[in-house]
PDB file of C-alpha atoms in Angstrom:
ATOM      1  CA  UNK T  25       6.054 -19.960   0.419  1.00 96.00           C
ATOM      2  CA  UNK T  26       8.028 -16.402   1.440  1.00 98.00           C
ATOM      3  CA  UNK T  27       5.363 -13.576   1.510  1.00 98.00           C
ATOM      4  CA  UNK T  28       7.240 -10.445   0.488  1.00 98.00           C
ATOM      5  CA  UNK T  29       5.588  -7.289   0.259  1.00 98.00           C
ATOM      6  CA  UNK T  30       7.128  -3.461  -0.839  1.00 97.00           C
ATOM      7  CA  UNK T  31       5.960  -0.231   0.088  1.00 97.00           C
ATOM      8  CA  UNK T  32       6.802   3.033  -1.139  1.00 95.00           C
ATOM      9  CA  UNK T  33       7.194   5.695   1.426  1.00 96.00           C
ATOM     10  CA  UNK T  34       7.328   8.953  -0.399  1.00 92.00           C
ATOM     11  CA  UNK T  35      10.694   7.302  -2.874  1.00 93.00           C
ATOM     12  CA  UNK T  36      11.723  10.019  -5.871  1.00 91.00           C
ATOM     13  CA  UNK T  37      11.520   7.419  -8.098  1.00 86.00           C
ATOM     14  CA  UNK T  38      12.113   8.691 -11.920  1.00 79.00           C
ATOM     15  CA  UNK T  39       9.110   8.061 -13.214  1.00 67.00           C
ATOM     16  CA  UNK T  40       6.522   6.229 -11.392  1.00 51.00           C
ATOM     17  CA  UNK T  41       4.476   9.477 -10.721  1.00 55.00           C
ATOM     18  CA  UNK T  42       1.298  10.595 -12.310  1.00 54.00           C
ATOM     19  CA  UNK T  43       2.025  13.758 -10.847  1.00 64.00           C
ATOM     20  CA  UNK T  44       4.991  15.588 -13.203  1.00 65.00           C
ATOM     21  CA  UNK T  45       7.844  17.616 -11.899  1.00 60.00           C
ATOM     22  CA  UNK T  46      10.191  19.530 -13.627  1.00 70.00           C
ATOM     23  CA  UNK T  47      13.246  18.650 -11.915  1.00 88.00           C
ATOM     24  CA  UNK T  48      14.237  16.013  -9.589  1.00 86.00           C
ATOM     25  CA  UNK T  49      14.585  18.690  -6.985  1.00 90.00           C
ATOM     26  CA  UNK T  50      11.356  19.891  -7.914  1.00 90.00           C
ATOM     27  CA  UNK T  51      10.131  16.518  -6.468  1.00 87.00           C
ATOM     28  CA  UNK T  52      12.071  16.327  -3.688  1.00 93.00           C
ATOM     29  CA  UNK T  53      10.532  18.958  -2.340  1.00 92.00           C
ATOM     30  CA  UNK T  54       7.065  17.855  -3.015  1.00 90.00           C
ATOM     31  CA  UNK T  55       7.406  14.824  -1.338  1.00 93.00           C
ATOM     32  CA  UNK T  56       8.715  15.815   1.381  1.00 94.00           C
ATOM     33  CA  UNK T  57       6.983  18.958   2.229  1.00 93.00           C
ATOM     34  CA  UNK T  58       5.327  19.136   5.419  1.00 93.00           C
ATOM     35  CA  UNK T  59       2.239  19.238   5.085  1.00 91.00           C
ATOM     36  CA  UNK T  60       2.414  16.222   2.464  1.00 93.00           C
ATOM     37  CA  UNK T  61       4.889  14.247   5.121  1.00 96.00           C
ATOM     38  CA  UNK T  62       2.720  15.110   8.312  1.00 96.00           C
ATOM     39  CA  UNK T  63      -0.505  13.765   6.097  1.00 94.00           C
ATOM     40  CA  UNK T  64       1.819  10.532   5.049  1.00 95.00           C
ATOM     41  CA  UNK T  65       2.652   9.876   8.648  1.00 97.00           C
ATOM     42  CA  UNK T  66      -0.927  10.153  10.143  1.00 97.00           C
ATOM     43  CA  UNK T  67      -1.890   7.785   7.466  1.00 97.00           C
ATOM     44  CA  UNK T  68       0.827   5.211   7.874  1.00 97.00           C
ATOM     45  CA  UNK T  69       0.580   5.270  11.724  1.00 98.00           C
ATOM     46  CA  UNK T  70      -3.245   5.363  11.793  1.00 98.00           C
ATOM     47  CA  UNK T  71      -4.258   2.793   8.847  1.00 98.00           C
ATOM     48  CA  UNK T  72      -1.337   1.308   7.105  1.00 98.00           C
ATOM     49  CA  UNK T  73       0.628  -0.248   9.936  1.00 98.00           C
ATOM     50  CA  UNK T  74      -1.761  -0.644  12.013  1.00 98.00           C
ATOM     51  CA  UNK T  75      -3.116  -3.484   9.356  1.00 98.00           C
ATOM     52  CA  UNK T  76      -0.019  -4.829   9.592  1.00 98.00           C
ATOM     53  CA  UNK T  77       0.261  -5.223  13.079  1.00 98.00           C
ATOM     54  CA  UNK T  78      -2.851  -7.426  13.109  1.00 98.00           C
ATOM     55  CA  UNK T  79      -1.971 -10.062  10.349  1.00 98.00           C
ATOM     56  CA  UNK T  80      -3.330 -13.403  11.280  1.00 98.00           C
ATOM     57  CA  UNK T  81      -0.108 -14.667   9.878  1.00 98.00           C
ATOM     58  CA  UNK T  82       2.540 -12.811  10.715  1.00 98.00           C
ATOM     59  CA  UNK T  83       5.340 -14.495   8.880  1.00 98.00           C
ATOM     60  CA  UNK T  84       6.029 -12.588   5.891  1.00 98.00           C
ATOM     61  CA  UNK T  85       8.821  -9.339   5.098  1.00 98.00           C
ATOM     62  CA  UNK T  86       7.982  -5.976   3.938  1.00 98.00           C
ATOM     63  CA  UNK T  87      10.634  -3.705   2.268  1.00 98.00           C
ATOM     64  CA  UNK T  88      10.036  -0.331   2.830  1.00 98.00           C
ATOM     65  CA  UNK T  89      11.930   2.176   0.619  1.00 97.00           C
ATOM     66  CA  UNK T  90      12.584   5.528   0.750  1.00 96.00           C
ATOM     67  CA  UNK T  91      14.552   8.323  -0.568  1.00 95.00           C
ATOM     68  CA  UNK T  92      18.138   8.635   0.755  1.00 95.00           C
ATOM     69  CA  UNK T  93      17.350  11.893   0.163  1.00 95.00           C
ATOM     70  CA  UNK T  94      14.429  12.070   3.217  1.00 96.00           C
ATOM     71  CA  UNK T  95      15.308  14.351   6.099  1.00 96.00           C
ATOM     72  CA  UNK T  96      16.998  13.101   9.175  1.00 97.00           C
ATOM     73  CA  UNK T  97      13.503  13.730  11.217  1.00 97.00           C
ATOM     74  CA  UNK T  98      11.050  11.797   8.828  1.00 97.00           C
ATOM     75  CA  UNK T  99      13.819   8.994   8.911  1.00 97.00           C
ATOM     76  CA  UNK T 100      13.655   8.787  12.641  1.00 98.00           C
ATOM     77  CA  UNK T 101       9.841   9.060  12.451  1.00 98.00           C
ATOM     78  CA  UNK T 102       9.562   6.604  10.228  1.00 98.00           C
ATOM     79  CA  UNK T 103      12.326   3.902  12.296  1.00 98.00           C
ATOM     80  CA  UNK T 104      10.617   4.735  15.280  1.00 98.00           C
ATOM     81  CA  UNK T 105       7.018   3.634  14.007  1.00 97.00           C
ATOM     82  CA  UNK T 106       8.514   0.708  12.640  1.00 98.00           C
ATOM     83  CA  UNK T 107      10.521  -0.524  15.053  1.00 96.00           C
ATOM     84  CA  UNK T 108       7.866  -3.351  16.635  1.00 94.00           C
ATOM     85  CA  UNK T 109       7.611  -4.322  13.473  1.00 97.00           C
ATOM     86  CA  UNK T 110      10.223  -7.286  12.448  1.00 97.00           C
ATOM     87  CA  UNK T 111       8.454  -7.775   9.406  1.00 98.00           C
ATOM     88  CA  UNK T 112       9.959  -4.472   8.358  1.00 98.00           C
ATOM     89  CA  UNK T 113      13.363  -3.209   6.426  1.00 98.00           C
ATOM     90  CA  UNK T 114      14.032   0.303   5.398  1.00 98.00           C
ATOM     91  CA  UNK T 115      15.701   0.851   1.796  1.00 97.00           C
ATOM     92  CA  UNK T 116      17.143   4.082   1.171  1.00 97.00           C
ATOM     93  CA  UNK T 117      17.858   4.308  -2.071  1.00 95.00           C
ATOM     94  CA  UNK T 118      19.237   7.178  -4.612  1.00 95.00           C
ATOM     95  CA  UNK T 119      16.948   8.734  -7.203  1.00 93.00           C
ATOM     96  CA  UNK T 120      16.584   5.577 -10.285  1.00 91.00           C
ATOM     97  CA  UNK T 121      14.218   4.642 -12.817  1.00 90.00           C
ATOM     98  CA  UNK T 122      11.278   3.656 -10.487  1.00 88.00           C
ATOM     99  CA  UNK T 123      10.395  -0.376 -12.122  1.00 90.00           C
ATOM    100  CA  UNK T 124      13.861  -0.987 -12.057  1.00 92.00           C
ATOM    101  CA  UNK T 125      15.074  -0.089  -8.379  1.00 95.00           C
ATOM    102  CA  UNK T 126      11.600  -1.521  -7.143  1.00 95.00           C
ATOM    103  CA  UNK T 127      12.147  -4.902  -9.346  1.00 95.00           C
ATOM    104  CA  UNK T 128      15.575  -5.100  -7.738  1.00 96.00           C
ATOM    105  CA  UNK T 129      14.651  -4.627  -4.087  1.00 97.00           C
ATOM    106  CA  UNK T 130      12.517  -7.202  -4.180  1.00 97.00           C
ATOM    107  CA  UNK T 131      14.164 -10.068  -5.863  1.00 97.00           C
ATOM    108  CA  UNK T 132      17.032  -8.763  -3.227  1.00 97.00           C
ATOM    109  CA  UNK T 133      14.354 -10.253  -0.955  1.00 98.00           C
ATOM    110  CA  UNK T 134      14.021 -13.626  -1.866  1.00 98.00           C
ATOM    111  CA  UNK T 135      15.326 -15.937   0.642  1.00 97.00           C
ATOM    112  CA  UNK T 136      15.317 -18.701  -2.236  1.00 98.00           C
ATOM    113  CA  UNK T 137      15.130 -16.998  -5.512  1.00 97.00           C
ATOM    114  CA  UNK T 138      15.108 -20.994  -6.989  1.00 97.00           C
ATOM    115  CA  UNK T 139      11.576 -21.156  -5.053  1.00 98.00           C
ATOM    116  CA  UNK T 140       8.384 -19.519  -5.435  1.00 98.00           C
ATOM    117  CA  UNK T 141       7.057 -16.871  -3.855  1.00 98.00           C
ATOM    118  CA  UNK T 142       4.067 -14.354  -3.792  1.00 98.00           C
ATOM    119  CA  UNK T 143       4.642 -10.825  -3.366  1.00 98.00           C
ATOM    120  CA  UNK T 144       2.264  -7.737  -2.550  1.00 98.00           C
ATOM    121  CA  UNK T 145       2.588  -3.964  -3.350  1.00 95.00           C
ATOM    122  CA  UNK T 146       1.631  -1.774  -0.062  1.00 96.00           C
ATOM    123  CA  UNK T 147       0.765   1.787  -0.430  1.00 95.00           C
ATOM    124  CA  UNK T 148       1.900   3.751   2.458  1.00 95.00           C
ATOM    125  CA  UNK T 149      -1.974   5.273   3.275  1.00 95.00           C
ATOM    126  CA  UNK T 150      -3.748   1.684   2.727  1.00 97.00           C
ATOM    127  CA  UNK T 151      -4.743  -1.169   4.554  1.00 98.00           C
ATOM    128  CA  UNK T 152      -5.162  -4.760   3.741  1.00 98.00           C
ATOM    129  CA  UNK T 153      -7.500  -7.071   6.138  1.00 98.00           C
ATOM    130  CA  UNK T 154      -5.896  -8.856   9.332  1.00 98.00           C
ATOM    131  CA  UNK T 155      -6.460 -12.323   7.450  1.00 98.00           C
ATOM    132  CA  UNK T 156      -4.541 -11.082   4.013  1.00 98.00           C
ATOM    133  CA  UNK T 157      -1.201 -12.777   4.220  1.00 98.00           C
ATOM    134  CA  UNK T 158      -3.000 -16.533   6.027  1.00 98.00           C
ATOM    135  CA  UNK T 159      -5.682 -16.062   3.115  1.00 98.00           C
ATOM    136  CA  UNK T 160      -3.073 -15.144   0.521  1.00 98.00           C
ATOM    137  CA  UNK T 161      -0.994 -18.178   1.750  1.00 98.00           C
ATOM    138  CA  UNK T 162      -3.922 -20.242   1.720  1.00 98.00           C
ATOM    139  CA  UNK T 163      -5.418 -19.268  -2.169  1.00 98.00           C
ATOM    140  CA  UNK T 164      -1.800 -19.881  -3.492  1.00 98.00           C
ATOM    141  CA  UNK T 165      -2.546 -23.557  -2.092  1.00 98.00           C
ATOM    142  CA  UNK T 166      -5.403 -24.143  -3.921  1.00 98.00           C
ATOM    143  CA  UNK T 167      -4.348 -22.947  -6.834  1.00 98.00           C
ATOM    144  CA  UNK T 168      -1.401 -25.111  -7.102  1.00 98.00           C
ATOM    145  CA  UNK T 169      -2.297 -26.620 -10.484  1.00 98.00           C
ATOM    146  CA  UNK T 170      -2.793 -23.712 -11.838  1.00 97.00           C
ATOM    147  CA  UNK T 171       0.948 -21.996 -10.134  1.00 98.00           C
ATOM    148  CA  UNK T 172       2.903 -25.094 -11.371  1.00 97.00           C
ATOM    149  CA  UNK T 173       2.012 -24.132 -15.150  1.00 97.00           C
ATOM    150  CA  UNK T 174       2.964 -20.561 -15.424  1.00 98.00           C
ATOM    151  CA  UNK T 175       5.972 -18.389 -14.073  1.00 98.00           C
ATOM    152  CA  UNK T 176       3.390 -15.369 -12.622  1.00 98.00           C
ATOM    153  CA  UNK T 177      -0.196 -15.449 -11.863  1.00 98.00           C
ATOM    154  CA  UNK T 178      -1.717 -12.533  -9.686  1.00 98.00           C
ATOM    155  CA  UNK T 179      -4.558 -13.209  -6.921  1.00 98.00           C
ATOM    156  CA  UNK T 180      -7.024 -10.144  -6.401  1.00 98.00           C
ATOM    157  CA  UNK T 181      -8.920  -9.932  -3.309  1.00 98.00           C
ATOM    158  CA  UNK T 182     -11.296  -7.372  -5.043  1.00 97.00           C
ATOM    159  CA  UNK T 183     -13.744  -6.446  -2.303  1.00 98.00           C
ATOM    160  CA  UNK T 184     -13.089  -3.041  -0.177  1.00 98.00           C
ATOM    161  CA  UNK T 185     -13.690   0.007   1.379  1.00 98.00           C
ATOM    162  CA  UNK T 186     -12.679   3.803   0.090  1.00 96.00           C
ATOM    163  CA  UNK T 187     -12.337   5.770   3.301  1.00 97.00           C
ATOM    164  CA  UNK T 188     -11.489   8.970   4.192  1.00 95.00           C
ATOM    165  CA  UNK T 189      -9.951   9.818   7.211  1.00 96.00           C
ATOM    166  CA  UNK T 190      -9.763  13.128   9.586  1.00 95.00           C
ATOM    167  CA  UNK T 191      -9.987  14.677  13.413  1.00 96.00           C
ATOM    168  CA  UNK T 192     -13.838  14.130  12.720  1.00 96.00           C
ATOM    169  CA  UNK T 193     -12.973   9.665  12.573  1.00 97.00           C
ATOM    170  CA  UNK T 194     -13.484   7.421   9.621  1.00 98.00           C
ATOM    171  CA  UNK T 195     -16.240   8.106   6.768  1.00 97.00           C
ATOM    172  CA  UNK T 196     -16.097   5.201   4.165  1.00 98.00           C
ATOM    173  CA  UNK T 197     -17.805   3.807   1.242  1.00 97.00           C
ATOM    174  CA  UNK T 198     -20.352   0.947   1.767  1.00 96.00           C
ATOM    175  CA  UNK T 199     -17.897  -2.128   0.342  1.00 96.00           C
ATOM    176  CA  UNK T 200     -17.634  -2.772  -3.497  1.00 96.00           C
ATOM    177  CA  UNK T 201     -15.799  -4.654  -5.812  1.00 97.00           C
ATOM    178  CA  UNK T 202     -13.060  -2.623  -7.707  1.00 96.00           C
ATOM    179  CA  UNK T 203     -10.730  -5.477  -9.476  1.00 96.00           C
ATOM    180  CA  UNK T 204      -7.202  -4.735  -9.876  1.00 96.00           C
ATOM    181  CA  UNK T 205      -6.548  -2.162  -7.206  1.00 93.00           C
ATOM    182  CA  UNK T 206      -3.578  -1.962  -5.072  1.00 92.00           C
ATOM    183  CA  UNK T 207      -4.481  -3.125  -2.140  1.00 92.00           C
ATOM    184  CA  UNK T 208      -4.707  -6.622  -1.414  1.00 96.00           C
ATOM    185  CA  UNK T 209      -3.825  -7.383  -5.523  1.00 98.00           C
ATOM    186  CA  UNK T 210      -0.406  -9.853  -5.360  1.00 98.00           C
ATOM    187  CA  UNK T 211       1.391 -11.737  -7.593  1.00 98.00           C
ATOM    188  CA  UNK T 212       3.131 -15.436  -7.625  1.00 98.00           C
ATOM    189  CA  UNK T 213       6.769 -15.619  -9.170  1.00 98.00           C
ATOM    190  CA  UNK T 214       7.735 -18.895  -9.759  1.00 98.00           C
ATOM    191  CA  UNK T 215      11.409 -20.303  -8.799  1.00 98.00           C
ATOM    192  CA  UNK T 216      14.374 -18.425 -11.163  1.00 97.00           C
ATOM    193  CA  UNK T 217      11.635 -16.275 -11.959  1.00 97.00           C
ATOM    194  CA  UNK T 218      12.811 -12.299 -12.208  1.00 95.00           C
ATOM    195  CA  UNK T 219       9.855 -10.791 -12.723  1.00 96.00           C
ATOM    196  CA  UNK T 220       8.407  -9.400  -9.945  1.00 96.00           C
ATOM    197  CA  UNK T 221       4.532  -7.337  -9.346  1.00 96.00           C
ATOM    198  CA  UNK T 222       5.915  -3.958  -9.817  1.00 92.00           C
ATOM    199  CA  UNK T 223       6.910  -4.924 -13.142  1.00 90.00           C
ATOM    200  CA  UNK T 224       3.372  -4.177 -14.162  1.00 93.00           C
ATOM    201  CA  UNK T 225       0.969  -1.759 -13.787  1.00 91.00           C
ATOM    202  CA  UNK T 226      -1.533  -3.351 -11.011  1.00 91.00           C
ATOM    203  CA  UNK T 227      -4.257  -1.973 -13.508  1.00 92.00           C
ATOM    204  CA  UNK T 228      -3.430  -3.741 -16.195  1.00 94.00           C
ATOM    205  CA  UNK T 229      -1.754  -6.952 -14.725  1.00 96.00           C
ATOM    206  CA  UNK T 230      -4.672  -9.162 -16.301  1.00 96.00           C
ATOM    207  CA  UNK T 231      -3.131  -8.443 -19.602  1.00 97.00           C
ATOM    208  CA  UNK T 232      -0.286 -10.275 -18.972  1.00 97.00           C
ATOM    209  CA  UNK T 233      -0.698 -13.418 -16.776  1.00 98.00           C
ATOM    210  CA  UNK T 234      -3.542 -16.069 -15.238  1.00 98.00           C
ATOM    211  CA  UNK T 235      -5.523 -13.965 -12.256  1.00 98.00           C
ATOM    212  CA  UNK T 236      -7.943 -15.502  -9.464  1.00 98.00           C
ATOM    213  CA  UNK T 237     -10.263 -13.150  -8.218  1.00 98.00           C
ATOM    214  CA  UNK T 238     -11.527 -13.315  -4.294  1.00 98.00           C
ATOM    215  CA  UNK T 239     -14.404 -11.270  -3.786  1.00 97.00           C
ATOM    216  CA  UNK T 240     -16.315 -13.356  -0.505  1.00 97.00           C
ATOM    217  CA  UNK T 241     -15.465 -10.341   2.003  1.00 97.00           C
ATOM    218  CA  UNK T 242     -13.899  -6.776   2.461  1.00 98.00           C
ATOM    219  CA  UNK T 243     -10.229  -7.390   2.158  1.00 98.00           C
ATOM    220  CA  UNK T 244      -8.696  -3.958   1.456  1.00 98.00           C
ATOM    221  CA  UNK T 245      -8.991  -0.211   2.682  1.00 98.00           C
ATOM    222  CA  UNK T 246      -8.376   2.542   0.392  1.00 96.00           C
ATOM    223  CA  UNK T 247      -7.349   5.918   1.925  1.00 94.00           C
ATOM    224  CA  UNK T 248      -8.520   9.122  -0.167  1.00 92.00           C
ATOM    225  CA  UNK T 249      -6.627  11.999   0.808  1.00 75.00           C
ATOM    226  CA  UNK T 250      -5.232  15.475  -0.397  1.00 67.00           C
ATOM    227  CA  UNK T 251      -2.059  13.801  -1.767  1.00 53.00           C
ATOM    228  CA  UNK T 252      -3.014  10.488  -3.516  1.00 51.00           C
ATOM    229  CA  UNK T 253      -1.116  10.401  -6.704  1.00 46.00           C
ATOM    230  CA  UNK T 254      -3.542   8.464  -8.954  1.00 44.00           C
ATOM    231  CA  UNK T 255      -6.335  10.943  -8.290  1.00 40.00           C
ATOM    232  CA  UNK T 256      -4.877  15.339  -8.638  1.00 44.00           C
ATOM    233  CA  UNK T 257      -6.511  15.271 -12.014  1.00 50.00           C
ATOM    234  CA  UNK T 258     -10.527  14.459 -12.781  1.00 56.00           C
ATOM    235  CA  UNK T 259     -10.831  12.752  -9.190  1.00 57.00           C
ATOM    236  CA  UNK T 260     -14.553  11.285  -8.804  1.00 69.00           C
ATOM    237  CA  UNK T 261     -15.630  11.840  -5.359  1.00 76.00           C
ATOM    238  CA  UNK T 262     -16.574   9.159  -3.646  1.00 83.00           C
ATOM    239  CA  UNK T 263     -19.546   8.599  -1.817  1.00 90.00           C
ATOM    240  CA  UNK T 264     -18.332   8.350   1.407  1.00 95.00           C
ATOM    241  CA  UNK T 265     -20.344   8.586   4.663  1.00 97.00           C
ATOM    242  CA  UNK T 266     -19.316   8.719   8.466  1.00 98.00           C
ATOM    243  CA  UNK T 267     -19.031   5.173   9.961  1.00 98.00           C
ATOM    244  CA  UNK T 268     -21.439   4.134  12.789  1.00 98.00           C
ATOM    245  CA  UNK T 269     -20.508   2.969  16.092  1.00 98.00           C
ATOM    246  CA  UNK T 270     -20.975  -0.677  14.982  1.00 98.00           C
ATOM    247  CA  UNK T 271     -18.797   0.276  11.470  1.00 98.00           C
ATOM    248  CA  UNK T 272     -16.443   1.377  13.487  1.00 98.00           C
ATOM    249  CA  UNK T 273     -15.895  -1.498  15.251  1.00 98.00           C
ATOM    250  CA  UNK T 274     -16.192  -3.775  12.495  1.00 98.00           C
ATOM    251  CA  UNK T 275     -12.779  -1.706  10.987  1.00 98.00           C
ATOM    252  CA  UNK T 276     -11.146  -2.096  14.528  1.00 98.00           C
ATOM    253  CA  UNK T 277     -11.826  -5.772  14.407  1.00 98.00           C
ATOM    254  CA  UNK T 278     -10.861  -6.588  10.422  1.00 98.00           C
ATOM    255  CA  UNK T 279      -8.505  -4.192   9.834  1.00 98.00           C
ATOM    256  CA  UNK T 280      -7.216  -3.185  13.237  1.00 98.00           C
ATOM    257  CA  UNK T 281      -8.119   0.429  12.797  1.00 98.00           C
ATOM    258  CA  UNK T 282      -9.431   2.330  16.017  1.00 98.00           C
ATOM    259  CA  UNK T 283     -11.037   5.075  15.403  1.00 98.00           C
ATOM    260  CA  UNK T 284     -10.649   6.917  18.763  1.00 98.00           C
ATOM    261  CA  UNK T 285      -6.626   6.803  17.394  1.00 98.00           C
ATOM    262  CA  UNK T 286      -7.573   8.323  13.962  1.00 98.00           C
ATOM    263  CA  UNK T 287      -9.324  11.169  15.767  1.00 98.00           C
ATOM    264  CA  UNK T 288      -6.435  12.184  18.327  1.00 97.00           C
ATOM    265  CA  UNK T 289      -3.583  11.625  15.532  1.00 97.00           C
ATOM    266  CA  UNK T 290      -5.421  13.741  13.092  1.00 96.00           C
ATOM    267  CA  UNK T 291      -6.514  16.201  15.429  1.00 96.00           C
ATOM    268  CA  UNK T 292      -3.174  16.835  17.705  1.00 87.00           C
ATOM    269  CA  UNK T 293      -1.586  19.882  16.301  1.00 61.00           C
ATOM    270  CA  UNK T 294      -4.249  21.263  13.811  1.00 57.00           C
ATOM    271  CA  UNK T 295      -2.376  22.511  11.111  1.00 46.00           C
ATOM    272  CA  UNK T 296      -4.940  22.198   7.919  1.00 40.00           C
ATOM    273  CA  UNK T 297      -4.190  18.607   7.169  1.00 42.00           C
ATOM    274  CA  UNK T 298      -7.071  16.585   6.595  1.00 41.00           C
ATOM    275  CA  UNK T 299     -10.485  18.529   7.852  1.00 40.00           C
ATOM    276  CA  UNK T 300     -14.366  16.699   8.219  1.00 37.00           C
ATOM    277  CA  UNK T 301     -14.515  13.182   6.256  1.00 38.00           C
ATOM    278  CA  UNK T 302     -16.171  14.673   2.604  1.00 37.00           C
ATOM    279  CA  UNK T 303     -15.134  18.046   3.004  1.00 36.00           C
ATOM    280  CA  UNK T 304     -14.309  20.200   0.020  1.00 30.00           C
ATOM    281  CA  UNK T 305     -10.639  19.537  -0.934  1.00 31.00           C
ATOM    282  CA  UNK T 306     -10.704  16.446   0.900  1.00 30.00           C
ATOM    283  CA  UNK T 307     -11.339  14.604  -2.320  1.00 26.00           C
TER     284      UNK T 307
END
């Protein structure tokens, strides 16, 4: 069954934000400000891709999409992290209505749009476990009574980490259940199926369709940072503490995070981005 996977690299979607601009301009120039961009970057080449890199399974495709508005350099950033990646394809698109452009990338994906498939939304400062597309592939399979009566279903692995990261390392949440985040949350489409998972809000995708929950082991790592969308109004800090040696190799090993790489990205070039794991403004 075709894994397919989208990721939104700083795309000025209309709508889609929980963070309002005026104009489209207005959020043009949000997203792509630098500090927001060189924050973006350290997180995708530190924790996002790196996650990728170390999939158990590697045979799955991930649309990336982007503004065909992003300047020249982020572009070439952005192709040049990517580029051992075959996984990977970069959409630029134009400014649309945000479900709708997303919907149509990925059913653009489908190999087989008669067959099945699952897909996964991947946030650009996340990181899902080494084993997420093998385990994905493999909870699909035994749920293959359940697939064969509806057109979508969603499987959460609900088990995680909320981590900070900074020149100081990685400081991170001891591993909870939060259902219906993100990360690691995908959905099945059955064949001649159109819907796809960014049709719904990940949220609130229980509402509409059949979910298994997976909750054995940590499957998911969610970055808090100065620019997460979901959280510039009444953020909760979290409870986040520096990881031990051990931790730290623990997230090198499951998620393919090194921690000696988060501390030389984030601390080459000092510039204010980022600062000590749980420092004020951090959250």
């Amino acid at each position: 069954m075709q894994v397919i996977g989208l990721c939104r690299f700083s795309y000025p979607a209309i709508g889609g934000f929980q963070v309002e601009h005026g104009t489209m301009a207005e959020r043009i120039a949000y997203l792509y400000s630098d500090a927001r961009m060189e924050e973006r970057f350290r997180l995708f080449e530190t924790v996002a891709l790196p996650s990728l890199r170390a999939q158990s399974d590697p045979d799955f495709d991930l649309v990336i999409v982007t503004g065909d508005s992003l300047p020249r350099q982020h572009r070439d950033r952005l192709c040049d992290l990517t580029a051992g990646l075959p996984q990977v394809r970069i959409a630029a698109e134009p400014p649309r209505r945000h479900r709708e452009v997303m919907k149509e990338l990925l059913n653009r994906a489908r190999r087989d749009p008669d067959r099945p498939c699952l897909q996964f939304r991947f946030d650009d400062d996340d990181a899902v476990a080494g084993e997420f597309v093998e385990r994905l592939r493999e909870t699909a399979a035994d749920c293959a009574p359940l697939l064969a009566k509806t057109d979508t279903a969603a499987i959460d692995f609900n088990r995680g980490y909320i981590a900070e990261f900074s020149a100081a390392g990685i400081a991170a949440t001891a591993p909870a259940v939060h259902p219906y985040f993100t990360a690691a949350l995908a959905m099945y489409a059955a064949g001649g199926c159109r819907k796809s998972v960014m049709n719904f809000a990940h949220h609130r995708i229980h509402h509409h369709m059949p979910t298994v929950t997976v909750t054995d082991v940590p499957m998911w790592v969610r970055s808090h940072n100065r620019f997460n969308d979901s959280r510039q109004e009444r953020a909760r800090p979290a409870a986040v503490a520096p990881l031990t040696p051990k931790q730290e190799r623990d997230f090198a090993t499951v998620f393919g995070i090194d921690a000696a790489r988060v501390r030389a990205v984030f601390s080459a070039g000092q510039d204010g981005v980022g600062g000590p794991p749980g420092a004020p403004g951090r959250r």
